[in-house]
PDB file of C-alpha atoms in Angstrom:
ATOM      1  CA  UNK A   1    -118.451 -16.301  69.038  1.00 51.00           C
ATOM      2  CA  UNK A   2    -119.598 -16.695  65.391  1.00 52.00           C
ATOM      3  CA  UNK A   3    -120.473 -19.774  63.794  1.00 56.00           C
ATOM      4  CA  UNK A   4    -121.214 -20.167  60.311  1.00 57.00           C
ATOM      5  CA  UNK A   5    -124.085 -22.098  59.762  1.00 57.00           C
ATOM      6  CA  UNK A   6    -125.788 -23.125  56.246  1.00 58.00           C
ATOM      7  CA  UNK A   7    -128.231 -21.072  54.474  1.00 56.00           C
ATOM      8  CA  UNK A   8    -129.477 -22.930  51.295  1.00 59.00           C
ATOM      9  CA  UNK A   9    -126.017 -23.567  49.179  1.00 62.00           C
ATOM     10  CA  UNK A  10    -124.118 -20.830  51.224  1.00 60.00           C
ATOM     11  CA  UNK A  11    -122.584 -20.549  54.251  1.00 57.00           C
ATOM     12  CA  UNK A  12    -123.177 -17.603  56.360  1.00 55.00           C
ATOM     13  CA  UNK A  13    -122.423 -16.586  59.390  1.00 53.00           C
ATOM     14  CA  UNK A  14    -124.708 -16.845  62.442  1.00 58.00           C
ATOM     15  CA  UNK A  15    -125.484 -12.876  63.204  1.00 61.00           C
ATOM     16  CA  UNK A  16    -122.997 -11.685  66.219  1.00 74.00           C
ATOM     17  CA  UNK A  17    -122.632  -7.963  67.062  1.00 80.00           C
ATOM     18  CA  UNK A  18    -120.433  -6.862  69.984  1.00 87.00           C
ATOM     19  CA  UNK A  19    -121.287  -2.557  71.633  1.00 91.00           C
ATOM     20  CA  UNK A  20    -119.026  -1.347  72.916  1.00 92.00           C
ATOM     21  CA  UNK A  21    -118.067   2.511  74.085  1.00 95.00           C
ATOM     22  CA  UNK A  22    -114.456   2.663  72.325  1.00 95.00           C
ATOM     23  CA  UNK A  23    -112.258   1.706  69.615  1.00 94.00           C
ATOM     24  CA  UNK A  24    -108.141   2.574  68.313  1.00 93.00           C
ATOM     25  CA  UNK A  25    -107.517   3.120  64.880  1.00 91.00           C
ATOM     26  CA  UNK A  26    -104.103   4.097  63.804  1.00 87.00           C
ATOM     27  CA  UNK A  27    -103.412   4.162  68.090  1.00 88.00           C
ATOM     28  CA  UNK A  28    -105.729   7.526  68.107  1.00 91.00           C
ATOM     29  CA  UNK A  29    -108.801   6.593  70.622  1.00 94.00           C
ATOM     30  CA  UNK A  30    -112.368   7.085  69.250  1.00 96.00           C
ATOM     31  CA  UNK A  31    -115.506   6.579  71.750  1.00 96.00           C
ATOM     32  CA  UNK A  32    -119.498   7.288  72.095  1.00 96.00           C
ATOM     33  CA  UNK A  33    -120.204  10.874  73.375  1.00 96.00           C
ATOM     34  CA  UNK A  34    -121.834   9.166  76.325  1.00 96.00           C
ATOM     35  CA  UNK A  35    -118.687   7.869  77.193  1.00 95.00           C
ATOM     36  CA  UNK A  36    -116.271  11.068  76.395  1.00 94.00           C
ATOM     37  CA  UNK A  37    -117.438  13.962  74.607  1.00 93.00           C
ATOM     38  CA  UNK A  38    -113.841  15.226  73.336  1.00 92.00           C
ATOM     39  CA  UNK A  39    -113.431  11.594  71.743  1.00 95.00           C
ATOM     40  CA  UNK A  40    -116.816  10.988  70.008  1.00 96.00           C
ATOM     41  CA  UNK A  41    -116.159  14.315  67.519  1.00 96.00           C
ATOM     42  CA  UNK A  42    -114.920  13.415  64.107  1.00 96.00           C
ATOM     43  CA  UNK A  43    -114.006  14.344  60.829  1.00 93.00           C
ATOM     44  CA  UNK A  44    -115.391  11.545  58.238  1.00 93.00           C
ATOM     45  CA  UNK A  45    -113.688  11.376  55.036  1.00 88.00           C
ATOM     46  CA  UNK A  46    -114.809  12.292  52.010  1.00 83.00           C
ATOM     47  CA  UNK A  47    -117.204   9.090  50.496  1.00 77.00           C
ATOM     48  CA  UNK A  48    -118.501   9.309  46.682  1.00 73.00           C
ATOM     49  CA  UNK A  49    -117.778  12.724  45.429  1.00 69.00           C
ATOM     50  CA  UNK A  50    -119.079  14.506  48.445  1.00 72.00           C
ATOM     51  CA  UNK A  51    -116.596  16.322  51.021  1.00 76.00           C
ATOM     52  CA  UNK A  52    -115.621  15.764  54.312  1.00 81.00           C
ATOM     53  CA  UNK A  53    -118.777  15.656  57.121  1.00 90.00           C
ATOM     54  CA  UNK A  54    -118.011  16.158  60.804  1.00 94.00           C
ATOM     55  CA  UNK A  55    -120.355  13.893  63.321  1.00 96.00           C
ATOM     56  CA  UNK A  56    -120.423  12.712  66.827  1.00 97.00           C
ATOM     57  CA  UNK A  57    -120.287   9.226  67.252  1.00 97.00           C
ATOM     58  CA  UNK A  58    -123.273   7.801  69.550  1.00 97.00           C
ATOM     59  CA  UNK A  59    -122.694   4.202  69.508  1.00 96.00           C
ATOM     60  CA  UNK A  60    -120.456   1.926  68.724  1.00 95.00           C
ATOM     61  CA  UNK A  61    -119.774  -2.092  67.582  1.00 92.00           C
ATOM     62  CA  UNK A  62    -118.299  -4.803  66.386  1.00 90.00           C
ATOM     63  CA  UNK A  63    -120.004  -7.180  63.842  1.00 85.00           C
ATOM     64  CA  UNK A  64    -118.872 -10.604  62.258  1.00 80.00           C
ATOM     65  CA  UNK A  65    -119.986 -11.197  58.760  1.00 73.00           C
ATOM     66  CA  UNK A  66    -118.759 -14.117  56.238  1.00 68.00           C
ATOM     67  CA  UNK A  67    -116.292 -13.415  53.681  1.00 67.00           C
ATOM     68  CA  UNK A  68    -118.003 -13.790  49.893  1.00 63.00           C
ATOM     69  CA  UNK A  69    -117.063 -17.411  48.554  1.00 68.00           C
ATOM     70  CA  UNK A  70    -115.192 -18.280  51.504  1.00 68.00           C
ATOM     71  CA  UNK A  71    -115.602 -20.021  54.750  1.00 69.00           C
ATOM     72  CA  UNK A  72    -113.219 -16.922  56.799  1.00 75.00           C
ATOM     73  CA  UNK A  73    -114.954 -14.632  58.752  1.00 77.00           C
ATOM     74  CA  UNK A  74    -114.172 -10.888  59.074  1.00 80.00           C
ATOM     75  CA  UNK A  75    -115.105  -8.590  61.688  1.00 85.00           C
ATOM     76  CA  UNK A  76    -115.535  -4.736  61.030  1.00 89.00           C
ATOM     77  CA  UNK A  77    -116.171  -1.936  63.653  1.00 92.00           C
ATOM     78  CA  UNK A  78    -118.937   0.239  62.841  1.00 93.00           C
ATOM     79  CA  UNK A  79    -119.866   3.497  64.664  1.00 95.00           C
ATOM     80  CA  UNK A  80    -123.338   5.021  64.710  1.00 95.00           C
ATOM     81  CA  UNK A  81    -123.083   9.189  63.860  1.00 96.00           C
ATOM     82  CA  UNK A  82    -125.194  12.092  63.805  1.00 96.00           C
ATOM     83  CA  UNK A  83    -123.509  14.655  61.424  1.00 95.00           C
ATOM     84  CA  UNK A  84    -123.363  18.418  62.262  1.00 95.00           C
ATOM     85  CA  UNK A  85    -125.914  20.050  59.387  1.00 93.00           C
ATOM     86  CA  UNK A  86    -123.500  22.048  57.077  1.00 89.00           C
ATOM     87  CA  UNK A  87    -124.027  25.716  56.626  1.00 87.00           C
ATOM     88  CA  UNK A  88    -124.541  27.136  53.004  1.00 83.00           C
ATOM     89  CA  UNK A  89    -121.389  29.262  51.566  1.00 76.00           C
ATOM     90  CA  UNK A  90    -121.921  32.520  51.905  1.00 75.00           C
ATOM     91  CA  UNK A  91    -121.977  32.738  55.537  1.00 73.00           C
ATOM     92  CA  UNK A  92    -118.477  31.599  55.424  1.00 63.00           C
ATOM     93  CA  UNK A  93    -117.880  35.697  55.958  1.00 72.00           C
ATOM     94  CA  UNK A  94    -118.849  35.126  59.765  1.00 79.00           C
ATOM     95  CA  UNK A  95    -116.334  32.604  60.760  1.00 78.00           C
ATOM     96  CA  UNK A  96    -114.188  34.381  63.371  1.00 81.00           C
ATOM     97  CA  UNK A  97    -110.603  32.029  62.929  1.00 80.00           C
ATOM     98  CA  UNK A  98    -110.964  32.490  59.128  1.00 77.00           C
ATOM     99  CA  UNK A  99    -108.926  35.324  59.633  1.00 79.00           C
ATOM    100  CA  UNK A 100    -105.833  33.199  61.116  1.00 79.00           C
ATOM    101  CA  UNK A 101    -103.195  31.421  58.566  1.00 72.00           C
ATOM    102  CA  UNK A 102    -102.792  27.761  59.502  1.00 72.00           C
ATOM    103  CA  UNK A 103    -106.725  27.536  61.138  1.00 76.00           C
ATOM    104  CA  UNK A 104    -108.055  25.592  58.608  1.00 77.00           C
ATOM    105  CA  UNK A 105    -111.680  25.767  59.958  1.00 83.00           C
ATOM    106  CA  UNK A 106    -115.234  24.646  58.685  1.00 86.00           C
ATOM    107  CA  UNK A 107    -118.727  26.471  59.428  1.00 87.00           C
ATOM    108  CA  UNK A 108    -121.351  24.707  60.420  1.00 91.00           C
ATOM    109  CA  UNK A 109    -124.720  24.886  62.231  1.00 91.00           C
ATOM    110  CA  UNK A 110    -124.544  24.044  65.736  1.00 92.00           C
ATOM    111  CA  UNK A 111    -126.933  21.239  65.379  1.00 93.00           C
ATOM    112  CA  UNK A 112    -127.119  17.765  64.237  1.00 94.00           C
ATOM    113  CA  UNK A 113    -129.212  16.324  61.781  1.00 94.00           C
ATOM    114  CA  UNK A 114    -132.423  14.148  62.864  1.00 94.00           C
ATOM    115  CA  UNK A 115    -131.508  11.070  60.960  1.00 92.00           C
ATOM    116  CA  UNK A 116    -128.540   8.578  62.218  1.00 93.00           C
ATOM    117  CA  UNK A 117    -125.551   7.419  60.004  1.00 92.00           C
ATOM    118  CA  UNK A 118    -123.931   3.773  60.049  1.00 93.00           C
ATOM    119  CA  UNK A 119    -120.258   4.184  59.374  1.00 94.00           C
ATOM    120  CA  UNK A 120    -117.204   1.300  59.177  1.00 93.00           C
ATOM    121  CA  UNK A 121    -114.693   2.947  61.609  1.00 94.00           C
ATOM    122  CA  UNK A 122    -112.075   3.266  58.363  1.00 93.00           C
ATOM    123  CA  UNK A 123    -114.259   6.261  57.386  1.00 94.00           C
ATOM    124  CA  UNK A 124    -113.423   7.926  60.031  1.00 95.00           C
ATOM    125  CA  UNK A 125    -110.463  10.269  59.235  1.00 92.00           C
ATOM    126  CA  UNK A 126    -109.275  12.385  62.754  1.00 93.00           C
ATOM    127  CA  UNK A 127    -111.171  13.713  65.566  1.00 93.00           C
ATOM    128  CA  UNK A 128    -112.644  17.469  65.272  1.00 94.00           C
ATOM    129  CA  UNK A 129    -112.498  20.399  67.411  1.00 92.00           C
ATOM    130  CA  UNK A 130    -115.854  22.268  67.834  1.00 91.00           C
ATOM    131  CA  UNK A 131    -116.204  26.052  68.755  1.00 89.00           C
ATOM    132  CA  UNK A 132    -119.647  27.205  68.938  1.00 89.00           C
ATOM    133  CA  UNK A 133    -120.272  30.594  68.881  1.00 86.00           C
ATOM    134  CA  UNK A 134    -123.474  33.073  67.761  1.00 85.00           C
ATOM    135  CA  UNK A 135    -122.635  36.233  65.179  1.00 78.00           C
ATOM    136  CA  UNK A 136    -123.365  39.247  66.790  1.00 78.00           C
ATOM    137  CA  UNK A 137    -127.377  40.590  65.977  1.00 76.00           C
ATOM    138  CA  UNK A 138    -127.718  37.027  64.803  1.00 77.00           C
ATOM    139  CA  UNK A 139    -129.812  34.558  66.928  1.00 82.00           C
ATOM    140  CA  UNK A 140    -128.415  31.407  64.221  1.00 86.00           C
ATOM    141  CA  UNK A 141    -126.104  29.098  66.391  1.00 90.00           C
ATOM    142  CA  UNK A 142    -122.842  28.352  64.583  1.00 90.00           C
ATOM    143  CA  UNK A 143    -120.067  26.409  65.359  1.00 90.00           C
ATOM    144  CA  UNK A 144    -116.551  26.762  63.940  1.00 88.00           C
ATOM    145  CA  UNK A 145    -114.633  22.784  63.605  1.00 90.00           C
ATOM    146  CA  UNK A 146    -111.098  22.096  63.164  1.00 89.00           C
ATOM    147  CA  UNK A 147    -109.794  19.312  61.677  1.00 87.00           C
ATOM    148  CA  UNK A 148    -107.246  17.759  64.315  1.00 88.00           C
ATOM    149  CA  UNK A 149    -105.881  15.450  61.897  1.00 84.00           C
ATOM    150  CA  UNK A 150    -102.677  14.886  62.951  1.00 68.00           C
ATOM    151  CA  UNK A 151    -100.488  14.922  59.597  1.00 59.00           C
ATOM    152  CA  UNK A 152    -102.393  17.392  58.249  1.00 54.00           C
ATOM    153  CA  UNK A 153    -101.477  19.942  61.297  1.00 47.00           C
ATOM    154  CA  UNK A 154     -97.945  18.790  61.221  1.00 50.00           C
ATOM    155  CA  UNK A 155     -97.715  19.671  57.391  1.00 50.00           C
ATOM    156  CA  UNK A 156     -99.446  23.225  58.094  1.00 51.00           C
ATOM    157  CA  UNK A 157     -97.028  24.177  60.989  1.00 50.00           C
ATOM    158  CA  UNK A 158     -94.100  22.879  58.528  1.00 47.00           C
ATOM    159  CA  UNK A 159     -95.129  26.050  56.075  1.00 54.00           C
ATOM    160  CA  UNK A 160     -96.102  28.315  59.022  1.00 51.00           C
ATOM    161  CA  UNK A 161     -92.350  28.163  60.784  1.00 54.00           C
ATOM    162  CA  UNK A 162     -89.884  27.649  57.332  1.00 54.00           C
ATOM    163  CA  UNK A 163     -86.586  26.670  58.956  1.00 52.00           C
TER     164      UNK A 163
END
């Protein structure tokens, strides 16, 4: 458990971190793709002007830090992500469920980035569903994601089905 301990004037807290495989938020189940593919894909939402990313989470934990002018402690979950590198617009022509009202569906390269991402599990939005698939007399790998966002799919099949 933590402790706080002094540090000069302040009191800080003695550095604890917890891994784990899996976390709940909002009773939807998140883990590390190690631990269950299906789980580990997610939408993040949008952060600082830029738009939603979708990632696979790779590793996950818990870590205690002190609250600022206070003796409380607060612990956060964190997950560790690789985002899927985005494609540029104009190949949005190629998407294959474009074509379907309600499918709501993002283009992007079916590859991660090299570099890792440290997010608080609140930045985390849904979990995404990945469809990779390769245009025909193209050798680029693509992969189509839906959002699985609960609400948001509830609110599309509400104008799909009107009464």
């Amino acid at each position: 458990t933590p402790r706080l301990v002094r540090f000069g004037s302040k009191r800080v807290v003695n550095p604890t971190v917890e891994i784990g495989t899996r976390f709940e938020k909002n009773g939807v189940s998140f883990a590390t793709a190690s631990h269950s593919i299906g789980d580990s894909m997610v939408l993040l939402a949008p952060q600082q002007g830029a738009g939603e990313k979708v990632a696979q989470i790779r590793s996950i934990f818990r870590a205690t830090v002190a609250r600022p002018e206070s003796t409380d402690t607060i612990t956060d979950v964190y997950a560790v992500v690789k985002l899927f590198r985005s494609t540029p617009k104009n190949v949005d022509g190629i998407d294959p469920y474009k074509c379907y009202d309600g499918l709501d569906t993002e283009l992007y390269y079916d590859e991660f980035l090299t570099r890792v991402v440290v997010v608080k599990a609140s930045q985390i939005k849904c979990h995404a569903a990945t469809c990779p698939f390769q245009h025909p007399g193209d050798v680029t790998q693509f992969c189509a994601v839906l959002s699985l966002d609960r609400v948001q799919l509830f609110v599309a099949s509400l104008s799909l089905y009107p009464n």
